[in-house]
GROMACS .gro file of C-alpha atoms in nm:
model
  226
    1MET     CA    1   8.734  12.838   7.690
    2PRO     CA    2   8.965  13.073   7.890
    3PRO     CA    3   9.251  12.917   8.086
    4SER     CA    4   9.142  12.773   8.417
    5PRO     CA    5   9.293  12.929   8.733
    6LEU     CA    6   9.318  12.580   8.879
    7PRO     CA    7   9.691  12.526   8.793
    8GLN     CA    8   9.787  12.857   8.954
    9SER     CA    9   9.590  12.773   9.267
   10VAL     CA   10   9.751  12.429   9.281
   11SER     CA   11  10.106  12.565   9.260
   12ALA     CA   12  10.030  12.839   9.512
   13GLY     CA   13   9.890  12.592   9.765
   14THR     CA   14   9.567  12.793   9.794
   15LEU     CA   15   9.339  12.533   9.642
   16SER     CA   16   9.043  12.454   9.870
   17PRO     CA   17   8.743  12.226   9.817
   18LYS     CA   18   8.515  12.530   9.811
   19HIS     CA   19   8.733  12.691   9.544
   20VAL     CA   20   8.731  12.375   9.333
   21HIS     CA   21   8.352  12.346   9.341
   22HIS     CA   22   8.327  12.716   9.250
   23LEU     CA   23   8.553  12.663   8.947
   24PHE     CA   24   8.349  12.363   8.842
   25ASP     CA   25   8.033  12.572   8.869
   26LYS     CA   26   8.192  12.819   8.626
   27LEU     CA   27   8.261  12.536   8.383
   28LEU     CA   28   7.899  12.426   8.401
   29ARG     CA   29   7.775  12.780   8.332
   30GLN     CA   30   7.949  12.793   7.995
   31ALA     CA   31   7.729  12.834   7.689
   32THR     CA   32   7.856  12.506   7.545
   33PRO     CA   33   7.895  12.168   7.719
   34VAL     CA   34   8.228  12.110   7.892
   35PRO     CA   35   8.437  11.909   7.642
   36GLU     CA   36   8.611  11.586   7.733
   37ARG     CA   37   8.959  11.741   7.719
   38SER     CA   38   8.864  12.021   7.960
   39LEU     CA   39   8.698  11.781   8.203
   40ASN     CA   40   8.998  11.546   8.202
   41GLY     CA   41   9.243  11.835   8.238
   42PHE     CA   42   9.046  11.969   8.535
   43LEU     CA   43   9.035  11.629   8.705
   44ALA     CA   44   9.400  11.546   8.631
   45ALA     CA   45   9.529  11.878   8.767
   46LEU     CA   46   9.324  11.829   9.081
   47ALA     CA   47   9.430  11.465   9.118
   48HIS     CA   48   9.798  11.559   9.123
   49ALA     CA   49   9.763  11.864   9.344
   50PRO     CA   50  10.018  11.846   9.628
   51ASP     CA   51   9.877  11.835   9.979
   52SER     CA   52   9.846  12.179  10.136
   53SER     CA   53   9.675  12.339  10.433
   54ALA     CA   54   9.392  12.438  10.199
   55CYS     CA   55   9.343  12.095  10.043
   56LYS     CA   56   9.476  11.777  10.199
   57ASP     CA   57   9.322  11.520   9.964
   58GLY     CA   58   9.311  11.601   9.593
   59PRO     CA   59   9.213  11.247   9.484
   60ALA     CA   60   8.910  11.243   9.715
   61LEU     CA   61   8.808  11.583   9.580
   62VAL     CA   62   8.827  11.447   9.224
   63LEU     CA   63   8.577  11.179   9.323
   64ALA     CA   64   8.347  11.441   9.474
   65ILE     CA   65   8.358  11.645   9.154
   66PHE     CA   66   8.285  11.339   8.942
   67ASN     CA   67   7.983  11.266   9.160
   68ARG     CA   68   7.852  11.601   9.043
   69VAL     CA   69   7.928  11.510   8.681
   70SER     CA   70   7.720  11.196   8.725
   71ARG     CA   71   7.417  11.382   8.852
   72GLU     CA   72   7.136  11.450   8.612
   73GLU     CA   73   7.162  11.830   8.629
   74ALA     CA   74   7.527  11.825   8.516
   75GLY     CA   75   7.503  11.537   8.273
   76LEU     CA   76   7.387  11.737   7.972
   77ARG     CA   77   7.648  12.009   8.031
   78VAL     CA   78   7.952  11.782   8.050
   79ALA     CA   79   8.096  11.551   7.785
   80THR     CA   80   8.041  11.180   7.836
   81PRO     CA   81   8.336  11.036   8.036
   82ALA     CA   82   8.596  10.873   7.811
   83ILE     CA   83   8.861  10.609   7.878
   84CYS     CA   84   9.103  10.878   8.000
   85THR     CA   85   8.844  10.997   8.253
   86TYR     CA   86   8.804  10.649   8.397
   87CYS     CA   87   9.182  10.604   8.419
   88ILE     CA   88   9.208  10.925   8.623
   89LEU     CA   89   8.923  10.815   8.849
   90MET     CA   90   9.064  10.467   8.913
   91ASP     CA   91   9.405  10.611   8.997
   92CYS     CA   92   9.242  10.855   9.240
   93CYS     CA   93   9.050  10.571   9.403
   94CYS     CA   94   9.374  10.384   9.470
   95ARG     CA   95   9.540  10.691   9.621
   96ALA     CA   96   9.230  10.781   9.822
   97ARG     CA   97   9.218  10.424   9.959
   98ARG     CA   98   8.884  10.359   9.788
   99ARG     CA   99   8.984  10.046   9.599
  100ASP     CA  100   8.626   9.919   9.605
  101LEU     CA  101   8.515  10.231   9.422
  102GLY     CA  102   8.803  10.195   9.177
  103LEU     CA  103   8.683   9.846   9.090
  104ALA     CA  104   8.329   9.978   9.054
  105PHE     CA  105   8.455  10.241   8.809
  106PHE     CA  106   8.626   9.968   8.608
  107GLY     CA  107   8.300   9.774   8.597
  108ARG     CA  108   8.122  10.087   8.483
  109LEU     CA  109   8.388  10.139   8.216
  110MET     CA  110   8.333   9.787   8.084
  111ARG     CA  111   7.957   9.845   8.067
  112THR     CA  112   8.002  10.159   7.856
  113GLY     CA  113   8.154   9.956   7.574
  114LEU     CA  114   8.459  10.182   7.561
  115LYS     CA  115   8.781  10.014   7.456
  116THR     CA  116   9.013   9.964   7.753
  117ASN     CA  117   9.383  10.045   7.737
  118GLN     CA  118   9.708   9.963   7.916
  119ILE     CA  119   9.660  10.232   8.181
  120ALA     CA  120   9.310  10.112   8.268
  121ALA     CA  121   9.429   9.751   8.290
  122ASN     CA  122   9.720   9.845   8.516
  123ASN     CA  123   9.489  10.052   8.736
  124LEU     CA  124   9.264   9.746   8.766
  125LEU     CA  125   9.564   9.544   8.887
  126LYS     CA  126   9.651   9.816   9.139
  127CYS     CA  127   9.296   9.826   9.274
  128LEU     CA  128   9.283   9.448   9.309
  129CYS     CA  129   9.621   9.432   9.481
  130HIS     CA  130   9.544   9.719   9.718
  131ALA     CA  131   9.213   9.549   9.802
  132LYS     CA  132   9.411   9.235   9.899
  133ARG     CA  133   9.263   9.045   9.606
  134THR     CA  134   9.603   8.940   9.478
  135ASP     CA  135   9.488   8.604   9.342
  136GLU     CA  136   9.245   8.784   9.115
  137ALA     CA  137   9.521   9.022   9.008
  138VAL     CA  138   9.743   8.726   8.917
  139SER     CA  139   9.457   8.576   8.715
  140VAL     CA  140   9.402   8.902   8.527
  141LEU     CA  141   9.776   8.939   8.465
  142LEU     CA  142   9.823   8.588   8.328
  143HIS     CA  143   9.492   8.515   8.157
  144ARG     CA  144   9.275   8.820   8.096
  145MET     CA  145   9.496   9.104   7.974
  146SER     CA  146   9.438   9.009   7.611
  147ASP     CA  147   9.063   9.031   7.674
  148LEU     CA  148   9.123   9.389   7.786
  149GLY     CA  149   9.296   9.469   7.459
  150CYS     CA  150   9.654   9.483   7.582
  151ALA     CA  151   9.948   9.276   7.698
  152PRO     CA  152  10.113   9.291   8.043
  153ASN     CA  153  10.397   9.542   8.064
  154CYS     CA  154  10.664   9.607   8.327
  155ILE     CA  155  10.423   9.807   8.544
  156SER     CA  156  10.173   9.519   8.536
  157TYR     CA  157  10.429   9.266   8.657
  158ASN     CA  158  10.587   9.500   8.913
  159THR     CA  159  10.246   9.570   9.067
  160VAL     CA  160  10.162   9.202   9.111
  161LEU     CA  161  10.512   9.099   9.226
  162LYS     CA  162  10.507   9.367   9.494
  163SER     CA  163  10.163   9.261   9.613
  164LEU     CA  164  10.264   8.894   9.637
  165CYS     CA  165  10.571   8.984   9.842
  166GLU     CA  166  10.369   9.213  10.069
  167ASP     CA  167  10.134   8.918  10.128
  168SER     CA  168  10.433   8.701  10.232
  169ARG     CA  169  10.403   8.498   9.914
  170SER     CA  170  10.752   8.559   9.782
  171GLN     CA  171  10.786   8.202   9.652
  172GLN     CA  172  10.489   8.262   9.423
  173ALA     CA  173  10.649   8.590   9.319
  174LEU     CA  174  10.968   8.398   9.237
  175ASP     CA  175  10.768   8.150   9.029
  176LEU     CA  176  10.625   8.442   8.835
  177LEU     CA  177  10.972   8.592   8.796
  178GLN     CA  178  11.105   8.263   8.656
  179MET     CA  179  10.812   8.241   8.415
  180MET     CA  180  10.898   8.589   8.289
  181ALA     CA  181  11.262   8.486   8.242
  182LYS     CA  182  11.155   8.182   8.042
  183GLU     CA  183  10.926   8.381   7.815
  184GLY     CA  184  11.174   8.668   7.767
  185GLY     CA  185  11.068   8.974   7.570
  186VAL     CA  186  11.015   9.327   7.699
  187CYS     CA  187  10.904   9.200   8.041
  188SER     CA  188  11.213   8.996   8.122
  189PRO     CA  189  11.316   9.015   8.490
  190SER     CA  190  11.476   9.350   8.567
  191LEU     CA  191  11.667   9.496   8.859
  192VAL     CA  192  11.348   9.630   9.015
  193LYS     CA  193  11.171   9.294   8.990
  194TYR     CA  194  11.462   9.101   9.140
  195ASN     CA  195  11.496   9.364   9.412
  196THR     CA  196  11.128   9.327   9.503
  197VAL     CA  197  11.142   8.949   9.541
  198ILE     CA  198  11.477   8.948   9.725
  199HIS     CA  199  11.342   9.194   9.981
  200GLY     CA  200  11.030   8.979  10.010
  201PHE     CA  201  11.236   8.672  10.100
  202PHE     CA  202  11.439   8.868  10.355
  203LYS     CA  203  11.116   9.002  10.507
  204GLU     CA  204  10.989   8.643  10.545
  205GLY     CA  205  11.317   8.531  10.700
  206GLN     CA  206  11.406   8.310  10.403
  207VAL     CA  207  11.765   8.428  10.384
  208SER     CA  208  11.900   8.137  10.178
  209LYS     CA  209  11.641   8.194   9.905
  210ALA     CA  210  11.717   8.565   9.907
  211CYS     CA  211  12.090   8.497   9.872
  212ASN     CA  212  12.037   8.243   9.594
  213LEU     CA  213  11.825   8.489   9.402
  214TYR     CA  214  12.083   8.761   9.462
  215HIS     CA  215  12.356   8.545   9.308
  216GLU     CA  216  12.129   8.462   9.014
  217MET     CA  217  12.069   8.832   8.961
  218MET     CA  218  12.440   8.912   8.979
  219SER     CA  219  12.515   8.639   8.724
  220LYS     CA  220  12.291   8.829   8.483
  221GLY     CA  221  12.496   9.145   8.529
  222LEU     CA  222  12.242   9.326   8.748
  223CYS     CA  223  12.344   9.513   9.063
  224LEU     CA  224  12.113   9.522   9.367
  225MET     CA  225  11.969   9.852   9.493
  226TRP     CA  226  11.939   9.902   9.870
   0.00000   0.00000   0.00000
């Protein structure tokens, strides 16, 4: 398949929804079905397109293109969506403020029988947190990650800690931080995690707790970022 002009259009700021649909039409007119790699590359480039006067919402446009992929007339001419495709879609849903759709995509992913990965699990946490379903995100983080075929990583914990603090639940975030410290390993409390909870306490007016946590952090040789 010849190189797509999409990257050049993205960098030039001339990418428009009409142009994107035209390029996708060209992909569909190929003699052979659009392979998974080409589909994912097309969606990923579009998802990360910077806002411009021609296109102000790349993530939303990705979702529109995928709607076309899902239609019967395109289905036989495009490779079946893979785990990478669903990861791109869920990320776009978060950035397009369509968390409900992101969660629906995760449900669809689970029904396909595809094996989930760390990126998909972290995108699930993001969708839950952005949808103000933080309790469910905590449950997934602590009890269901192994069912998804992976273990929580730093991104997983940072996502949930930030959501708890944004919900004015910094004490619960601190409890989670202390649990991480007790367990140790690659997800031990870091500067970013301490910073998140300290700012959460200050935001809630709990200055003494913020100061105590600051001193604890300093005793571990970490320096606060402001």
